[in-house]
Amino acid sequence: MVELPEVGRYYASVQTVGGGRGLEVFPRLNGICVSDAFSPSYRWYAARRVDAPHVIFQLTLSGRGVFKRKRERWNMTPGKAFLCESYDSSVTYLYPRDATEPWRFFFVTFSGDTAVQMVRDLVRESGGVFEFPTSHPLLHKFYSFLGESCESAVIPLADSFRLVMELLHALLLAQDQHESRESDHALINRAHDLLKETNGKRINASELALRLNVSREHLTRVFTEATGEPPYRFITRMWLQQSCNLLLNTDLSVKEISTQMGFSSVSEFCRPFKRVLRLSPTEFRSRGMMPVFDGGAIDLTVDG
């Protein structure tokens, strides 16, 4: 593995050789670089370019940059990368004026009609910004071309093609993981909205999963990974909050509230209420103070 110093510019132009007629469309590397930007004079946009059209993948290693596409703007902090065509007039990337440290980044450029079309499709689906770990093993393959005495490299078409495709494959995986996180977030929002529609009425995790059209196992995994707690705690917090609202803001009896919350008896309602809030519903009503309902406020030992 090549270890690069924390500062300094290292660039290698890549000449891809081999391949007969008809292979010009294959992806091929053009250049690999690790560099720094220190001032707002570092600003790239399509109108400034004088080189041949190509694709740019740029990953922040340290510091911060800014990437813009049309009206969207992203802070490019360590582990964030962007993908774009060099002559995309909607794109600008720059060193921000309020930055306080150098923006150090890695970039690789490549071309080929097939690669360009793949990149266009990927950008259309993702927006062109990705989470990409700075310790990714693929980076070490690119770093191997860099060094104080290395300014150019000649590689066969097959190797050039493989490296570009490995990069695009890694970006597809990053996009799939991002979509999975977005999907999990949507599931939690749907669960929240469904429980609100029931006015806090108690349902168990199995019933919630059934209404959301997912398995209980999937629901539990999503909640545990995204919120740090299983779904039954989330459900408990919802019916507790509604119960407290009714106790403080209505004249309904404890029995009426327990029925409204889906409990078959007052005692069935009072037991979990007191276990969590350390007060009976009647004691809670007399105190007249709404608790803070966060993850740490729920201390259950059994699934309600």
PDB file of C-alpha atoms in Angstrom:
ATOM      1  CA  MET A   1       0.000   0.000   0.000  1.00  0.00           C
ATOM      2  CA  VAL A   2       1.303   3.465  -0.941  1.00  0.00           C
ATOM      3  CA  GLU A   3       1.289   5.994   1.890  1.00  0.00           C
ATOM      4  CA  LEU A   4       0.998   9.578   0.676  1.00  0.00           C
ATOM      5  CA  PRO A   5       2.161  12.582   2.712  1.00  0.00           C
ATOM      6  CA  GLU A   6      -0.509  14.806   4.209  1.00  0.00           C
ATOM      7  CA  VAL A   7       0.396  17.698   1.916  1.00  0.00           C
ATOM      8  CA  GLY A   8       1.646  17.938  -1.643  1.00  0.00           C
ATOM      9  CA  ARG A   9       0.308  17.287  -5.105  1.00  0.00           C
ATOM     10  CA  TYR A  10       0.758  13.910  -6.728  1.00  0.00           C
ATOM     11  CA  TYR A  11      -0.483  13.387 -10.276  1.00  0.00           C
ATOM     12  CA  ALA A  12      -0.067  10.607 -12.793  1.00  0.00           C
ATOM     13  CA  SER A  13      -1.381  10.767 -16.330  1.00  0.00           C
ATOM     14  CA  VAL A  14      -2.498   7.352 -17.525  1.00  0.00           C
ATOM     15  CA  GLN A  15      -2.050   6.111 -21.083  1.00  0.00           C
ATOM     16  CA  THR A  16      -4.254   3.140 -21.909  1.00  0.00           C
ATOM     17  CA  VAL A  17      -2.906   0.928 -24.666  1.00  0.00           C
ATOM     18  CA  GLY A  18      -4.316  -2.031 -26.567  1.00  0.00           C
ATOM     19  CA  GLY A  19      -7.692  -2.763 -28.044  1.00  0.00           C
ATOM     20  CA  GLY A  20      -8.495  -2.695 -31.733  1.00  0.00           C
ATOM     21  CA  ARG A  21     -11.148  -0.842 -33.667  1.00  0.00           C
ATOM     22  CA  GLY A  22     -14.519  -0.758 -31.984  1.00  0.00           C
ATOM     23  CA  LEU A  23     -13.048  -0.711 -28.479  1.00  0.00           C
ATOM     24  CA  GLU A  24     -12.853   3.075 -28.252  1.00  0.00           C
ATOM     25  CA  VAL A  25     -16.116   3.085 -26.298  1.00  0.00           C
ATOM     26  CA  PHE A  26     -14.605   1.065 -23.454  1.00  0.00           C
ATOM     27  CA  PRO A  27     -13.947   2.910 -20.172  1.00  0.00           C
ATOM     28  CA  ARG A  28     -10.325   3.974 -19.794  1.00  0.00           C
ATOM     29  CA  LEU A  29      -8.393   5.958 -17.200  1.00  0.00           C
ATOM     30  CA  ASN A  30      -6.963   9.372 -18.024  1.00  0.00           C
ATOM     31  CA  GLY A  31      -5.441  10.606 -14.781  1.00  0.00           C
ATOM     32  CA  ILE A  32      -5.092  10.024 -11.037  1.00  0.00           C
ATOM     33  CA  CYS A  33      -4.306  12.707  -8.479  1.00  0.00           C
ATOM     34  CA  VAL A  34      -4.111  13.661  -4.818  1.00  0.00           C
ATOM     35  CA  SER A  35      -3.968  17.417  -4.298  1.00  0.00           C
ATOM     36  CA  ASP A  36      -4.916  20.367  -2.074  1.00  0.00           C
ATOM     37  CA  ALA A  37      -6.855  23.593  -2.528  1.00  0.00           C
ATOM     38  CA  PHE A  38      -5.908  26.487  -0.278  1.00  0.00           C
ATOM     39  CA  SER A  39      -7.885  29.508  -1.469  1.00  0.00           C
ATOM     40  CA  PRO A  40     -11.156  30.554  -3.152  1.00  0.00           C
ATOM     41  CA  SER A  41      -9.216  30.869  -6.399  1.00  0.00           C
ATOM     42  CA  TYR A  42      -9.756  27.117  -6.716  1.00  0.00           C
ATOM     43  CA  ARG A  43     -13.044  27.083  -8.617  1.00  0.00           C
ATOM     44  CA  TRP A  44     -13.945  24.787 -11.493  1.00  0.00           C
ATOM     45  CA  TYR A  45     -16.822  25.041 -13.932  1.00  0.00           C
ATOM     46  CA  ALA A  46     -17.393  23.873 -17.504  1.00  0.00           C
ATOM     47  CA  ALA A  47     -16.674  27.199 -19.200  1.00  0.00           C
ATOM     48  CA  ARG A  48     -13.126  27.216 -17.796  1.00  0.00           C
ATOM     49  CA  ARG A  49     -12.108  23.819 -19.132  1.00  0.00           C
ATOM     50  CA  VAL A  50      -9.742  23.519 -22.093  1.00  0.00           C
ATOM     51  CA  ASP A  51      -9.108  19.761 -21.961  1.00  0.00           C
ATOM     52  CA  ALA A  52     -10.918  16.917 -23.704  1.00  0.00           C
ATOM     53  CA  PRO A  53     -14.291  15.837 -22.293  1.00  0.00           C
ATOM     54  CA  HIS A  54     -14.015  13.267 -19.514  1.00  0.00           C
ATOM     55  CA  VAL A  55     -15.604  12.069 -16.275  1.00  0.00           C
ATOM     56  CA  ILE A  56     -14.419  13.253 -12.846  1.00  0.00           C
ATOM     57  CA  PHE A  57     -14.686  11.356  -9.569  1.00  0.00           C
ATOM     58  CA  GLN A  58     -13.447  13.478  -6.654  1.00  0.00           C
ATOM     59  CA  LEU A  59     -13.305  12.404  -2.999  1.00  0.00           C
ATOM     60  CA  THR A  60     -12.592  14.666  -0.016  1.00  0.00           C
ATOM     61  CA  LEU A  61      -9.808  13.306   2.195  1.00  0.00           C
ATOM     62  CA  SER A  62      -9.680  16.201   4.670  1.00  0.00           C
ATOM     63  CA  GLY A  63     -10.886  19.777   4.976  1.00  0.00           C
ATOM     64  CA  ARG A  64     -13.994  20.904   3.126  1.00  0.00           C
ATOM     65  CA  GLY A  65     -15.040  21.865  -0.360  1.00  0.00           C
ATOM     66  CA  VAL A  66     -18.331  22.690  -2.045  1.00  0.00           C
ATOM     67  CA  PHE A  67     -20.004  20.935  -4.962  1.00  0.00           C
ATOM     68  CA  LYS A  68     -22.939  22.514  -6.802  1.00  0.00           C
ATOM     69  CA  ARG A  69     -25.255  21.019  -9.380  1.00  0.00           C
ATOM     70  CA  LYS A  70     -27.936  23.363 -10.676  1.00  0.00           C
ATOM     71  CA  ARG A  71     -29.535  24.817  -7.517  1.00  0.00           C
ATOM     72  CA  GLU A  72     -28.335  22.097  -5.150  1.00  0.00           C
ATOM     73  CA  ARG A  73     -25.254  22.529  -2.997  1.00  0.00           C
ATOM     74  CA  TRP A  74     -23.286  19.983  -0.938  1.00  0.00           C
ATOM     75  CA  ASN A  75     -20.508  20.471   1.592  1.00  0.00           C
ATOM     76  CA  MET A  76     -17.812  18.011   0.580  1.00  0.00           C
ATOM     77  CA  THR A  77     -16.452  16.867   3.931  1.00  0.00           C
ATOM     78  CA  PRO A  78     -14.155  13.829   4.432  1.00  0.00           C
ATOM     79  CA  GLY A  79     -15.762  10.700   3.014  1.00  0.00           C
ATOM     80  CA  LYS A  80     -17.988  12.568   0.558  1.00  0.00           C
ATOM     81  CA  ALA A  81     -17.411  12.285  -3.180  1.00  0.00           C
ATOM     82  CA  PHE A  82     -18.944  13.672  -6.337  1.00  0.00           C
ATOM     83  CA  LEU A  83     -19.179  12.325  -9.876  1.00  0.00           C
ATOM     84  CA  CYS A  84     -19.709  14.505 -12.925  1.00  0.00           C
ATOM     85  CA  GLU A  85     -18.837  15.097 -16.565  1.00  0.00           C
ATOM     86  CA  SER A  86     -16.175  17.748 -17.054  1.00  0.00           C
ATOM     87  CA  TYR A  87     -18.328  19.756 -19.472  1.00  0.00           C
ATOM     88  CA  ASP A  88     -21.552  19.609 -17.459  1.00  0.00           C
ATOM     89  CA  SER A  89     -22.506  23.300 -17.403  1.00  0.00           C
ATOM     90  CA  SER A  90     -24.726  22.769 -14.339  1.00  0.00           C
ATOM     91  CA  VAL A  91     -21.720  21.807 -12.182  1.00  0.00           C
ATOM     92  CA  THR A  92     -19.329  23.928 -10.128  1.00  0.00           C
ATOM     93  CA  TYR A  93     -16.920  22.801  -7.416  1.00  0.00           C
ATOM     94  CA  LEU A  94     -14.801  25.112  -5.337  1.00  0.00           C
ATOM     95  CA  TYR A  95     -12.880  25.949  -2.186  1.00  0.00           C
ATOM     96  CA  PRO A  96     -15.336  27.855   0.077  1.00  0.00           C
ATOM     97  CA  ARG A  97     -14.475  31.358   1.261  1.00  0.00           C
ATOM     98  CA  ASP A  98     -15.256  30.518   4.883  1.00  0.00           C
ATOM     99  CA  ALA A  99     -12.966  27.462   4.974  1.00  0.00           C
ATOM    100  CA  THR A 100     -10.209  27.513   7.591  1.00  0.00           C
ATOM    101  CA  GLU A 101      -8.035  24.616   6.440  1.00  0.00           C
ATOM    102  CA  PRO A 102      -6.857  23.172   3.119  1.00  0.00           C
ATOM    103  CA  TRP A 103      -9.243  21.019   1.134  1.00  0.00           C
ATOM    104  CA  ARG A 104      -7.343  17.817   0.386  1.00  0.00           C
ATOM    105  CA  PHE A 105      -8.897  15.507  -2.174  1.00  0.00           C
ATOM    106  CA  PHE A 106      -8.319  12.544  -4.432  1.00  0.00           C
ATOM    107  CA  PHE A 107      -9.606  12.519  -7.981  1.00  0.00           C
ATOM    108  CA  VAL A 108      -9.557  10.205 -10.946  1.00  0.00           C
ATOM    109  CA  THR A 109     -10.609  11.030 -14.498  1.00  0.00           C
ATOM    110  CA  PHE A 110     -11.720   8.604 -17.176  1.00  0.00           C
ATOM    111  CA  SER A 111     -13.448   8.555 -20.557  1.00  0.00           C
ATOM    112  CA  GLY A 112     -15.186   6.240 -23.004  1.00  0.00           C
ATOM    113  CA  ASP A 113     -18.704   6.415 -24.399  1.00  0.00           C
ATOM    114  CA  THR A 114     -19.908   3.468 -22.322  1.00  0.00           C
ATOM    115  CA  ALA A 115     -18.529   4.942 -19.101  1.00  0.00           C
ATOM    116  CA  VAL A 116     -20.071   8.339 -19.834  1.00  0.00           C
ATOM    117  CA  GLN A 117     -23.522   6.832 -20.365  1.00  0.00           C
ATOM    118  CA  MET A 118     -23.202   4.781 -17.175  1.00  0.00           C
ATOM    119  CA  VAL A 119     -22.199   7.904 -15.256  1.00  0.00           C
ATOM    120  CA  ARG A 120     -25.151   9.863 -16.651  1.00  0.00           C
ATOM    121  CA  ASP A 121     -27.542   7.141 -15.509  1.00  0.00           C
ATOM    122  CA  LEU A 122     -25.915   6.944 -12.075  1.00  0.00           C
ATOM    123  CA  VAL A 123     -25.973  10.722 -11.613  1.00  0.00           C
ATOM    124  CA  ARG A 124     -29.622  10.890 -12.650  1.00  0.00           C
ATOM    125  CA  GLU A 125     -30.497   8.357  -9.945  1.00  0.00           C
ATOM    126  CA  SER A 126     -28.207   9.623  -7.169  1.00  0.00           C
ATOM    127  CA  GLY A 127     -27.627  13.323  -7.779  1.00  0.00           C
ATOM    128  CA  GLY A 128     -23.938  12.551  -8.209  1.00  0.00           C
ATOM    129  CA  VAL A 129     -22.906  12.808  -4.533  1.00  0.00           C
ATOM    130  CA  PHE A 130     -21.882   9.721  -2.557  1.00  0.00           C
ATOM    131  CA  GLU A 131     -20.653   8.507   0.807  1.00  0.00           C
ATOM    132  CA  PHE A 132     -17.285   6.897   0.040  1.00  0.00           C
ATOM    133  CA  PRO A 133     -14.894   5.891   2.857  1.00  0.00           C
ATOM    134  CA  THR A 134     -11.403   7.375   2.607  1.00  0.00           C
ATOM    135  CA  SER A 135     -10.078   3.953   3.638  1.00  0.00           C
ATOM    136  CA  HIS A 136     -11.765   2.138   0.744  1.00  0.00           C
ATOM    137  CA  PRO A 137      -9.429  -0.623  -0.577  1.00  0.00           C
ATOM    138  CA  LEU A 138      -9.919   0.556  -4.157  1.00  0.00           C
ATOM    139  CA  LEU A 139      -8.154   3.819  -3.372  1.00  0.00           C
ATOM    140  CA  HIS A 140      -4.942   1.956  -2.611  1.00  0.00           C
ATOM    141  CA  LYS A 141      -4.988   0.552  -6.149  1.00  0.00           C
ATOM    142  CA  PHE A 142      -5.137   4.084  -7.515  1.00  0.00           C
ATOM    143  CA  TYR A 143      -2.546   5.362  -5.035  1.00  0.00           C
ATOM    144  CA  SER A 144      -0.092   2.772  -6.366  1.00  0.00           C
ATOM    145  CA  PHE A 145       0.252   4.923  -9.493  1.00  0.00           C
ATOM    146  CA  LEU A 146       1.296   7.954  -7.470  1.00  0.00           C
ATOM    147  CA  GLY A 147       4.574   8.995  -5.890  1.00  0.00           C
ATOM    148  CA  GLU A 148       7.331  11.572  -6.050  1.00  0.00           C
ATOM    149  CA  SER A 149       8.921  10.025  -9.136  1.00  0.00           C
ATOM    150  CA  CYS A 150       5.740   8.901 -10.888  1.00  0.00           C
ATOM    151  CA  GLU A 151       4.212  11.354 -13.363  1.00  0.00           C
ATOM    152  CA  SER A 152       2.811   8.961 -15.946  1.00  0.00           C
ATOM    153  CA  ALA A 153       1.818   5.342 -16.373  1.00  0.00           C
ATOM    154  CA  VAL A 154       1.030   3.042 -19.274  1.00  0.00           C
ATOM    155  CA  ILE A 155      -1.467   0.237 -18.660  1.00  0.00           C
ATOM    156  CA  PRO A 156      -3.337  -2.272 -20.825  1.00  0.00           C
ATOM    157  CA  LEU A 157      -6.939  -1.606 -21.778  1.00  0.00           C
ATOM    158  CA  ALA A 158      -8.108  -4.551 -19.687  1.00  0.00           C
ATOM    159  CA  ASP A 159      -6.543  -3.097 -16.499  1.00  0.00           C
ATOM    160  CA  SER A 160      -7.855   0.383 -17.257  1.00  0.00           C
ATOM    161  CA  PHE A 161     -11.347  -0.989 -17.887  1.00  0.00           C
ATOM    162  CA  ARG A 162     -11.253  -3.052 -14.692  1.00  0.00           C
ATOM    163  CA  LEU A 163     -10.291  -0.110 -12.467  1.00  0.00           C
ATOM    164  CA  VAL A 164     -12.995   2.159 -13.886  1.00  0.00           C
ATOM    165  CA  MET A 165     -15.622  -0.562 -13.523  1.00  0.00           C
ATOM    166  CA  GLU A 166     -14.523  -1.304  -9.953  1.00  0.00           C
ATOM    167  CA  LEU A 167     -15.007   2.372  -9.136  1.00  0.00           C
ATOM    168  CA  LEU A 168     -18.469   2.482 -10.717  1.00  0.00           C
ATOM    169  CA  HIS A 169     -19.371  -0.750  -8.920  1.00  0.00           C
ATOM    170  CA  ALA A 170     -18.310   0.773  -5.583  1.00  0.00           C
ATOM    171  CA  LEU A 171     -20.468   3.825  -6.296  1.00  0.00           C
ATOM    172  CA  LEU A 172     -23.451   1.622  -7.133  1.00  0.00           C
ATOM    173  CA  LEU A 173     -23.022  -0.165  -3.805  1.00  0.00           C
ATOM    174  CA  ALA A 174     -22.815   3.186  -1.999  1.00  0.00           C
ATOM    175  CA  GLN A 175     -26.016   4.297  -3.719  1.00  0.00           C
ATOM    176  CA  ASP A 176     -27.799   1.053  -2.812  1.00  0.00           C
ATOM    177  CA  GLN A 177     -26.818   1.521   0.849  1.00  0.00           C
ATOM    178  CA  HIS A 178     -28.036   5.114   0.770  1.00  0.00           C
ATOM    179  CA  GLU A 179     -31.376   4.077  -0.740  1.00  0.00           C
ATOM    180  CA  SER A 180     -31.710   1.404   1.936  1.00  0.00           C
ATOM    181  CA  ARG A 181     -31.204   4.042   4.652  1.00  0.00           C
ATOM    182  CA  GLU A 182     -33.731   6.322   2.951  1.00  0.00           C
ATOM    183  CA  SER A 183     -36.199   3.420   2.728  1.00  0.00           C
ATOM    184  CA  ASP A 184     -35.715   2.650   6.429  1.00  0.00           C
ATOM    185  CA  HIS A 185     -36.349   6.284   7.293  1.00  0.00           C
ATOM    186  CA  ALA A 186     -39.564   6.211   5.232  1.00  0.00           C
ATOM    187  CA  LEU A 187     -40.705   3.076   7.076  1.00  0.00           C
ATOM    188  CA  ILE A 188     -40.223   4.732  10.464  1.00  0.00           C
ATOM    189  CA  ASN A 189     -42.143   7.784   9.269  1.00  0.00           C
ATOM    190  CA  ARG A 190     -44.987   5.556   8.070  1.00  0.00           C
ATOM    191  CA  ALA A 191     -45.060   3.799  11.438  1.00  0.00           C
ATOM    192  CA  HIS A 192     -45.220   7.156  13.216  1.00  0.00           C
ATOM    193  CA  ASP A 193     -48.029   8.402  10.969  1.00  0.00           C
ATOM    194  CA  LEU A 194     -50.012   5.173  11.380  1.00  0.00           C
ATOM    195  CA  LEU A 195     -49.774   5.337  15.169  1.00  0.00           C
ATOM    196  CA  LYS A 196     -50.863   8.973  15.113  1.00  0.00           C
ATOM    197  CA  GLU A 197     -53.910   7.981  13.069  1.00  0.00           C
ATOM    198  CA  THR A 198     -54.905   5.563  15.839  1.00  0.00           C
ATOM    199  CA  ASN A 199     -54.767   8.477  18.342  1.00  0.00           C
ATOM    200  CA  GLY A 200     -52.179   6.594  20.357  1.00  0.00           C
ATOM    201  CA  LYS A 201     -54.336   3.486  20.741  1.00  0.00           C
ATOM    202  CA  ARG A 202     -52.113   0.619  21.777  1.00  0.00           C
ATOM    203  CA  ILE A 203     -51.214  -1.998  19.194  1.00  0.00           C
ATOM    204  CA  ASN A 204     -48.382  -4.487  19.417  1.00  0.00           C
ATOM    205  CA  ALA A 205     -45.324  -4.696  17.179  1.00  0.00           C
ATOM    206  CA  SER A 206     -46.713  -7.634  15.192  1.00  0.00           C
ATOM    207  CA  GLU A 207     -49.894  -5.727  14.339  1.00  0.00           C
ATOM    208  CA  LEU A 208     -47.895  -2.631  13.410  1.00  0.00           C
ATOM    209  CA  ALA A 209     -45.699  -4.713  11.082  1.00  0.00           C
ATOM    210  CA  LEU A 210     -48.814  -6.258   9.497  1.00  0.00           C
ATOM    211  CA  ARG A 211     -50.345  -2.829   8.848  1.00  0.00           C
ATOM    212  CA  LEU A 212     -47.045  -1.653   7.314  1.00  0.00           C
ATOM    213  CA  ASN A 213     -46.888  -4.785   5.120  1.00  0.00           C
ATOM    214  CA  VAL A 214     -43.470  -5.858   6.447  1.00  0.00           C
ATOM    215  CA  SER A 215     -42.348  -8.722   8.660  1.00  0.00           C
ATOM    216  CA  ARG A 216     -41.957  -8.144  12.382  1.00  0.00           C
ATOM    217  CA  GLU A 217     -38.311  -9.174  12.045  1.00  0.00           C
ATOM    218  CA  HIS A 218     -37.697  -6.483   9.398  1.00  0.00           C
ATOM    219  CA  LEU A 219     -39.525  -3.863  11.455  1.00  0.00           C
ATOM    220  CA  THR A 220     -37.452  -4.726  14.521  1.00  0.00           C
ATOM    221  CA  ARG A 221     -34.185  -4.568  12.569  1.00  0.00           C
ATOM    222  CA  VAL A 222     -35.007  -1.182  11.031  1.00  0.00           C
ATOM    223  CA  PHE A 223     -36.047   0.375  14.344  1.00  0.00           C
ATOM    224  CA  THR A 224     -33.098  -1.067  16.248  1.00  0.00           C
ATOM    225  CA  GLU A 225     -30.523   0.055  13.664  1.00  0.00           C
ATOM    226  CA  ALA A 226     -32.035   3.484  13.001  1.00  0.00           C
ATOM    227  CA  THR A 227     -33.224   4.521  16.477  1.00  0.00           C
ATOM    228  CA  GLY A 228     -31.386   2.223  18.867  1.00  0.00           C
ATOM    229  CA  GLU A 229     -34.601   0.780  20.295  1.00  0.00           C
ATOM    230  CA  PRO A 230     -37.094  -1.928  19.259  1.00  0.00           C
ATOM    231  CA  PRO A 231     -40.504  -0.929  17.873  1.00  0.00           C
ATOM    232  CA  TYR A 232     -42.468  -1.813  21.019  1.00  0.00           C
ATOM    233  CA  ARG A 233     -40.717   1.025  22.896  1.00  0.00           C
ATOM    234  CA  PHE A 234     -41.726   3.428  20.142  1.00  0.00           C
ATOM    235  CA  ILE A 235     -45.326   2.143  20.339  1.00  0.00           C
ATOM    236  CA  THR A 236     -45.313   2.465  24.132  1.00  0.00           C
ATOM    237  CA  ARG A 237     -44.102   6.039  23.969  1.00  0.00           C
ATOM    238  CA  MET A 238     -46.892   6.922  21.537  1.00  0.00           C
ATOM    239  CA  TRP A 239     -49.755   5.549  23.651  1.00  0.00           C
ATOM    240  CA  LEU A 240     -48.215   6.934  26.839  1.00  0.00           C
ATOM    241  CA  GLN A 241     -47.996  10.385  25.364  1.00  0.00           C
ATOM    242  CA  GLN A 242     -51.603  10.296  24.203  1.00  0.00           C
ATOM    243  CA  SER A 243     -52.712   8.896  27.571  1.00  0.00           C
ATOM    244  CA  CYS A 244     -50.938  11.725  29.386  1.00  0.00           C
ATOM    245  CA  ASN A 245     -52.536  14.284  27.088  1.00  0.00           C
ATOM    246  CA  LEU A 246     -55.977  12.871  27.884  1.00  0.00           C
ATOM    247  CA  LEU A 247     -55.291  12.758  31.634  1.00  0.00           C
ATOM    248  CA  LEU A 248     -54.130  16.372  31.740  1.00  0.00           C
ATOM    249  CA  ASN A 249     -56.414  17.987  29.177  1.00  0.00           C
ATOM    250  CA  THR A 250     -59.768  16.156  29.456  1.00  0.00           C
ATOM    251  CA  ASP A 251     -62.224  15.116  32.142  1.00  0.00           C
ATOM    252  CA  LEU A 252     -62.308  11.509  30.943  1.00  0.00           C
ATOM    253  CA  SER A 253     -62.022   8.932  33.682  1.00  0.00           C
ATOM    254  CA  VAL A 254     -59.056   6.597  33.894  1.00  0.00           C
ATOM    255  CA  LYS A 255     -61.359   3.775  32.831  1.00  0.00           C
ATOM    256  CA  GLU A 256     -62.535   5.688  29.759  1.00  0.00           C
ATOM    257  CA  ILE A 257     -58.964   6.532  28.819  1.00  0.00           C
ATOM    258  CA  SER A 258     -57.802   2.931  29.251  1.00  0.00           C
ATOM    259  CA  THR A 259     -60.595   1.768  26.951  1.00  0.00           C
ATOM    260  CA  GLN A 260     -59.754   4.434  24.373  1.00  0.00           C
ATOM    261  CA  MET A 261     -56.116   3.335  24.466  1.00  0.00           C
ATOM    262  CA  GLY A 262     -57.108  -0.260  23.647  1.00  0.00           C
ATOM    263  CA  PHE A 263     -56.765  -1.875  27.090  1.00  0.00           C
ATOM    264  CA  SER A 264     -59.312  -4.406  28.263  1.00  0.00           C
ATOM    265  CA  SER A 265     -59.275  -3.203  31.878  1.00  0.00           C
ATOM    266  CA  VAL A 266     -58.084  -0.358  34.082  1.00  0.00           C
ATOM    267  CA  SER A 267     -55.513  -2.592  35.787  1.00  0.00           C
ATOM    268  CA  GLU A 268     -54.074  -3.669  32.443  1.00  0.00           C
ATOM    269  CA  PHE A 269     -53.626   0.025  31.602  1.00  0.00           C
ATOM    270  CA  CYS A 270     -52.273   1.089  34.984  1.00  0.00           C
ATOM    271  CA  ARG A 271     -49.527  -1.521  35.280  1.00  0.00           C
ATOM    272  CA  PRO A 272     -47.366  -0.462  32.289  1.00  0.00           C
ATOM    273  CA  PHE A 273     -48.221   3.221  32.875  1.00  0.00           C
ATOM    274  CA  LYS A 274     -46.864   3.094  36.416  1.00  0.00           C
ATOM    275  CA  ARG A 275     -43.903   0.904  35.483  1.00  0.00           C
ATOM    276  CA  VAL A 276     -42.687   3.526  32.989  1.00  0.00           C
ATOM    277  CA  LEU A 277     -43.601   6.828  34.679  1.00  0.00           C
ATOM    278  CA  ARG A 278     -43.318   5.641  38.288  1.00  0.00           C
ATOM    279  CA  LEU A 279     -46.770   7.135  38.921  1.00  0.00           C
ATOM    280  CA  SER A 280     -50.281   5.783  38.643  1.00  0.00           C
ATOM    281  CA  PRO A 281     -52.556   7.586  36.150  1.00  0.00           C
ATOM    282  CA  THR A 282     -54.396   9.240  39.076  1.00  0.00           C
ATOM    283  CA  GLU A 283     -51.140  10.409  40.678  1.00  0.00           C
ATOM    284  CA  PHE A 284     -49.925  11.690  37.328  1.00  0.00           C
ATOM    285  CA  ARG A 285     -53.140  13.666  36.795  1.00  0.00           C
ATOM    286  CA  SER A 286     -52.863  15.264  40.220  1.00  0.00           C
ATOM    287  CA  ARG A 287     -49.287  16.413  39.542  1.00  0.00           C
ATOM    288  CA  GLY A 288     -50.275  17.980  36.228  1.00  0.00           C
ATOM    289  CA  MET A 289     -46.825  17.905  34.600  1.00  0.00           C
ATOM    290  CA  MET A 290     -46.144  16.387  31.169  1.00  0.00           C
ATOM    291  CA  PRO A 291     -42.999  14.182  31.060  1.00  0.00           C
ATOM    292  CA  VAL A 292     -40.363  14.378  28.318  1.00  0.00           C
ATOM    293  CA  PHE A 293     -40.880  11.438  25.991  1.00  0.00           C
ATOM    294  CA  ASP A 294     -37.496  10.447  24.611  1.00  0.00           C
ATOM    295  CA  GLY A 295     -35.741   7.100  24.186  1.00  0.00           C
ATOM    296  CA  GLY A 296     -34.197   7.276  27.638  1.00  0.00           C
ATOM    297  CA  ALA A 297     -37.555   7.875  29.363  1.00  0.00           C
ATOM    298  CA  ILE A 298     -38.842   4.405  28.482  1.00  0.00           C
ATOM    299  CA  ASP A 299     -37.580   1.618  30.702  1.00  0.00           C
ATOM    300  CA  LEU A 300     -39.494  -1.529  29.845  1.00  0.00           C
ATOM    301  CA  THR A 301     -38.437  -5.100  30.461  1.00  0.00           C
ATOM    302  CA  VAL A 302     -41.238  -6.873  28.608  1.00  0.00           C
ATOM    303  CA  ASP A 303     -42.890  -6.328  25.236  1.00  0.00           C
ATOM    304  CA  GLY A 304     -46.224  -4.579  25.650  1.00  0.00           C
TER     305      GLY A 304
END
